[in-house]
XYZ file of C-alpha atoms in Angstrom:
349
model
C 145.406 63.697 55.929
C 143.941 61.664 58.797
C 146.536 58.899 58.408
C 149.337 61.495 58.433
C 148.039 62.983 61.691
C 147.850 59.547 63.317
C 151.390 58.764 62.179
C 152.680 62.000 63.722
C 150.951 61.194 67.036
C 152.407 57.688 67.003
C 155.946 58.934 66.430
C 155.695 61.490 69.216
C 154.021 59.269 71.804
C 155.110 55.716 71.004
C 158.039 55.393 68.552
C 157.674 51.605 68.162
C 154.152 51.777 66.727
C 153.658 50.193 63.310
C 150.965 51.709 61.138
C 148.154 50.130 59.157
C 145.868 52.841 57.825
C 143.759 54.031 60.741
C 144.786 51.179 63.065
C 148.090 51.205 64.910
C 149.965 48.212 66.238
C 151.258 49.131 69.687
C 152.866 45.800 70.617
C 153.743 43.409 67.820
C 153.600 44.114 64.106
C 151.709 43.674 60.874
C 151.105 40.142 59.656
C 152.152 39.009 56.203
C 148.483 38.931 55.220
C 148.319 42.604 56.241
C 151.346 43.622 54.196
C 153.926 43.201 56.954
C 156.544 40.623 57.855
C 155.882 40.065 61.543
C 155.167 36.663 63.076
C 153.058 36.324 66.274
C 155.712 34.026 67.747
C 158.332 36.756 67.434
C 156.818 39.189 69.942
C 157.219 39.556 73.704
C 153.657 38.425 74.557
C 152.039 35.003 74.897
C 148.230 34.970 74.787
C 147.620 38.433 76.259
C 144.115 39.187 77.429
C 143.793 42.452 79.356
C 145.423 45.872 79.501
C 145.030 49.024 81.543
C 147.052 52.158 82.164
C 149.089 53.511 85.067
C 148.650 57.209 85.933
C 151.872 58.058 84.063
C 150.568 56.405 80.878
C 152.492 53.128 81.106
C 150.466 50.137 79.962
C 149.945 47.094 82.179
C 149.457 43.820 80.260
C 148.360 40.448 81.682
C 148.595 37.138 79.843
C 145.885 34.503 79.952
C 147.986 31.461 79.083
C 151.458 32.989 79.250
C 151.025 33.602 82.975
C 153.064 36.805 83.059
C 152.534 40.492 83.781
C 154.229 43.090 81.595
C 154.569 46.853 81.758
C 155.053 48.842 78.558
C 156.670 52.218 79.106
C 155.734 55.279 77.079
C 158.867 54.862 74.982
C 157.631 51.469 73.829
C 159.818 49.189 75.968
C 157.905 46.113 77.189
C 159.223 44.808 80.531
C 158.347 41.484 82.138
C 157.503 42.432 85.739
C 155.665 39.445 87.236
C 154.752 35.782 86.835
C 157.024 32.974 85.689
C 154.643 31.328 83.223
C 153.606 28.556 85.584
C 149.981 27.906 86.523
C 150.377 28.431 90.255
C 149.535 30.732 93.158
C 152.499 32.133 95.031
C 154.047 35.396 96.119
C 151.521 37.196 98.338
C 153.294 39.590 100.669
C 156.253 39.998 98.349
C 157.139 41.932 95.199
C 155.150 41.442 92.012
C 158.153 39.874 90.251
C 158.043 36.901 92.619
C 154.303 36.270 92.242
C 152.745 33.580 90.055
C 149.290 33.354 88.513
C 146.857 31.021 86.817
C 144.832 32.214 83.841
C 144.717 35.994 84.318
C 141.896 37.546 82.293
C 142.261 41.257 82.820
C 143.493 44.025 85.071
C 142.405 47.486 86.201
C 144.261 50.404 87.745
C 143.126 53.121 90.129
C 143.889 56.817 89.932
C 146.596 56.420 92.553
C 148.278 53.643 90.581
C 147.153 50.500 92.430
C 146.870 47.523 90.083
C 144.171 44.866 90.469
C 144.451 41.546 88.623
C 141.707 38.989 87.921
C 143.606 35.792 88.747
C 140.839 33.769 87.210
C 141.704 30.117 87.741
C 142.997 30.907 91.216
C 139.464 32.218 91.878
C 140.671 35.488 93.358
C 141.575 39.132 92.845
C 145.053 40.331 93.644
C 146.308 43.850 94.267
C 149.722 45.340 93.558
C 150.142 48.419 95.757
C 151.405 51.459 93.882
C 153.703 52.612 96.677
C 155.767 49.495 97.371
C 154.825 47.113 94.554
C 153.777 44.424 97.044
C 151.123 41.951 95.905
C 148.313 40.634 98.117
C 145.031 38.796 97.617
C 142.125 41.139 98.360
C 139.140 39.034 97.284
C 138.778 35.279 97.286
C 140.583 32.521 99.146
C 142.133 30.709 96.199
C 139.530 27.944 96.461
C 136.491 27.833 94.204
C 133.031 28.075 95.670
C 130.233 30.523 96.368
C 130.095 32.262 99.705
C 130.638 35.558 101.458
C 127.907 37.904 100.278
C 127.558 40.661 102.856
C 130.945 39.780 104.321
C 134.593 40.757 103.724
C 135.747 39.858 100.214
C 138.944 38.273 101.545
C 136.885 35.456 103.051
C 134.453 35.132 100.131
C 134.746 32.417 97.509
C 134.344 32.690 93.747
C 134.336 30.253 90.847
C 136.353 31.618 87.932
C 136.808 35.371 88.404
C 136.704 36.245 84.725
C 136.856 40.021 84.381
C 136.912 42.920 86.806
C 136.016 46.558 86.169
C 135.977 49.667 88.364
C 132.873 51.831 88.565
C 133.267 55.488 87.444
C 134.046 56.731 90.975
C 136.493 53.853 91.567
C 135.064 52.947 94.955
C 133.543 49.648 93.783
C 134.727 46.823 91.588
C 132.423 44.715 89.425
C 133.380 41.035 89.393
C 132.152 38.593 86.762
C 131.874 35.399 88.805
C 131.513 33.084 85.835
C 130.643 29.642 87.151
C 128.495 31.096 89.903
C 126.581 32.915 87.144
C 126.587 36.139 89.077
C 127.971 39.638 88.878
C 129.250 40.699 92.266
C 130.239 44.095 93.638
C 133.350 44.548 95.785
C 133.238 47.736 97.882
C 136.838 48.942 98.000
C 136.183 51.110 101.065
C 134.432 48.580 103.293
C 135.841 45.416 101.721
C 132.335 43.887 101.554
C 131.177 41.828 98.572
C 127.560 41.537 97.375
C 125.691 40.113 94.386
C 124.172 42.668 92.012
C 122.970 40.386 89.195
C 122.265 36.686 88.797
C 120.725 34.093 91.105
C 123.161 31.280 90.319
C 120.894 29.478 87.860
C 121.724 29.113 84.183
C 119.259 30.692 81.790
C 118.189 33.722 79.826
C 116.750 36.417 82.094
C 113.241 37.670 81.448
C 113.173 41.294 80.361
C 112.027 43.536 83.189
C 112.684 41.041 85.979
C 114.829 41.862 89.008
C 118.466 41.305 88.128
C 119.415 39.692 91.436
C 116.573 37.174 91.108
C 117.286 36.301 87.469
C 119.345 33.551 85.862
C 122.340 34.327 83.663
C 123.955 32.159 81.012
C 127.628 32.953 81.632
C 128.602 36.533 82.555
C 132.103 37.144 81.179
C 132.434 40.887 81.814
C 130.441 43.719 83.370
C 130.883 47.480 83.490
C 128.958 50.306 85.152
C 128.196 53.527 83.279
C 127.931 57.101 84.551
C 124.174 56.660 85.193
C 124.764 53.689 87.478
C 123.525 51.173 84.919
C 125.270 47.812 84.659
C 126.196 46.356 81.275
C 126.741 42.576 81.242
C 128.300 40.598 78.403
C 127.616 36.882 78.037
C 129.774 34.633 75.878
C 127.579 31.547 75.709
C 124.504 33.741 75.794
C 125.820 35.698 72.769
C 124.202 38.793 74.203
C 124.626 42.183 75.820
C 122.355 42.778 78.796
C 121.612 45.885 80.839
C 120.642 46.255 84.476
C 118.842 49.581 84.684
C 118.904 51.909 87.676
C 115.652 50.363 88.930
C 117.386 46.969 89.233
C 115.620 45.313 86.300
C 117.536 43.405 83.642
C 116.986 43.597 79.873
C 118.587 41.988 76.823
C 119.808 44.918 74.738
C 121.667 43.319 71.832
C 122.237 39.840 70.437
C 119.532 37.268 69.760
C 121.142 34.529 71.823
C 122.409 32.540 68.835
C 125.999 32.509 67.627
C 126.352 34.439 64.386
C 127.490 37.686 62.864
C 125.010 40.448 62.121
C 125.002 44.183 62.675
C 121.655 45.710 63.420
C 119.260 47.199 65.920
C 118.974 45.546 69.329
C 118.263 41.832 69.357
C 118.356 41.691 65.555
C 122.150 41.748 65.925
C 124.302 38.673 66.526
C 127.587 37.963 68.322
C 129.965 35.018 68.286
C 131.127 34.217 71.823
C 131.933 37.806 72.896
C 134.545 38.059 75.658
C 135.047 41.585 76.983
C 133.596 45.096 76.897
C 134.339 48.694 77.827
C 132.724 52.129 77.586
C 133.847 55.407 76.087
C 133.000 58.791 77.693
C 129.861 59.080 75.529
C 128.523 55.770 76.821
C 129.123 53.709 73.682
C 129.802 50.040 74.446
C 132.757 48.311 72.747
C 132.760 44.528 72.557
C 135.564 42.079 71.799
C 133.674 39.558 69.656
C 135.978 36.565 69.957
C 134.820 33.971 67.436
C 133.853 36.586 64.871
C 137.329 38.124 64.977
C 135.793 41.570 65.265
C 135.309 44.597 67.472
C 131.693 45.676 67.727
C 130.137 48.900 69.021
C 126.710 49.334 70.561
C 125.342 52.874 70.403
C 122.787 53.340 73.213
C 121.233 56.316 71.416
C 120.383 54.430 68.235
C 120.340 50.994 69.951
C 122.422 49.741 67.025
C 125.363 47.325 66.828
C 128.021 48.076 64.210
C 131.405 46.516 63.436
C 134.363 48.885 63.659
C 137.354 46.561 63.171
C 137.912 43.098 61.740
C 136.224 41.112 58.943
C 137.015 43.942 56.515
C 135.390 46.686 58.586
C 137.172 49.841 59.700
C 140.774 49.313 58.679
C 140.215 46.627 56.058
C 143.857 45.553 56.264
C 143.664 44.220 59.807
C 142.951 40.561 60.572
C 141.962 39.752 64.131
C 142.197 36.328 65.755
C 140.365 35.807 69.042
C 140.281 39.449 70.127
C 139.818 39.284 73.882
C 140.393 42.632 75.563
C 139.131 46.155 74.846
C 140.107 49.216 76.877
C 139.308 52.882 76.317
C 142.117 55.264 77.262
C 142.825 58.897 76.399
C 140.727 58.914 73.242
C 141.950 55.566 71.937
C 140.332 52.140 71.889
C 142.971 49.509 72.687
C 142.346 46.025 71.299
C 144.111 42.906 72.571
C 144.429 40.609 69.544
C 145.168 37.522 71.635
C 145.470 35.007 68.822
C 148.185 37.118 67.214
C 149.944 38.013 70.494
C 149.663 41.733 69.876
C 147.913 44.936 70.907
C 146.417 47.521 68.538
C 144.663 50.825 68.994
C 142.196 52.808 66.929
C 140.481 56.158 67.043
C 136.854 55.101 67.325
C 134.881 58.247 66.760
C 131.680 58.440 68.867
C-alpha cells in the first residue's frame, strides 16, 4: 500500500521519477544491479554535489567536478543554466549562464528565490539574484587566505568554502571554511563575517570547551537548528559535533575512527561523512561518503541509524559516494554523486 501511494505522488508531481520500493530516483535511473538498465554516464549530470529548491518547487543542482548549474522544473525537465564545465572564475555582473565556477559543493536558496553557491575552489560565495538572474560574489575575494572577521564578507578571505547553510530565519549563512578549520557566520543584513567555531588549529575539540577557542579537524558542513545550536560535520574527524547555545562544543556521534557502526553517541562510526541537513523535528541526516550510506542521528535517543545504502532502508539501492542531503517538503533528497543521480525518500521521524 505504501509503495502504491508513493508511486501515485511521483506520477502527479514528477512524471520522470523511476521507482525502487520506497526510494525514488528523481534524476537518473536504476542501475543494473538494482534491477534497472540505466548507466550513470547516460544522464544529464556530472558529479553533482548539492541541491536546493526555488520557491516554486524547481530544484537547483550544482556539480562538483562537472562545473555546471542545472535547474530541474517540476515537470522533470533538467536545464543547464550556468557554468561551462571549466575550472575558472568568470561572469560576475552578468547572467548566470555566462558564469563559470571551480568545484562547487552546494547551494542554498532564500524564501524570495535568491540562490547562493559555494564556489569552493574559488574560495568564495556567489549569489544569483532572483529578480534579474545576475550573479555576483558576495563573500570572498577569489584568493585563498584567512582574514576579514568583523568586516564586510566581500573583503574577507577563505580557504576552500566547502558547504554553506542558512539559519532557520535566513538572516545568516553558516560557512564551512575548510582549510582555515573554522565555521564562520555571514550576516546577510549587515554583510559582516565572524567566526563561530574553530581557532584555526587542527585537532579534536575537548568536550565542554568554548567552540571559538577550540581546534577542529576539518569542518565540511554546518547547520543551525531551531534552538540556535550549531551542528558541525567533520570528514577526517569522522564525527558529528554540536555547539550548544552556551557556546561550548561537544562530540555527539562518531568515535573519530573511520568505520561503519550504528549505535548511541560516540559508539557509532562514520566513513568520511560529507554533508548534513535537519528535518523539522531536529533529526540530523548525514551523507556518509565512504560508507555509501545515509545515516540519521536522533537527538532524543542520541542514536545513529542507517536509513539508506548497504542494504538498509530500500535494500535495492546502491549508493556510491553520496555527497549531498537536503530536506524539502517532507522528502529527504540524496545526491548519489558517484552514480550521477538524485534520489529521494520518505524518512519518517
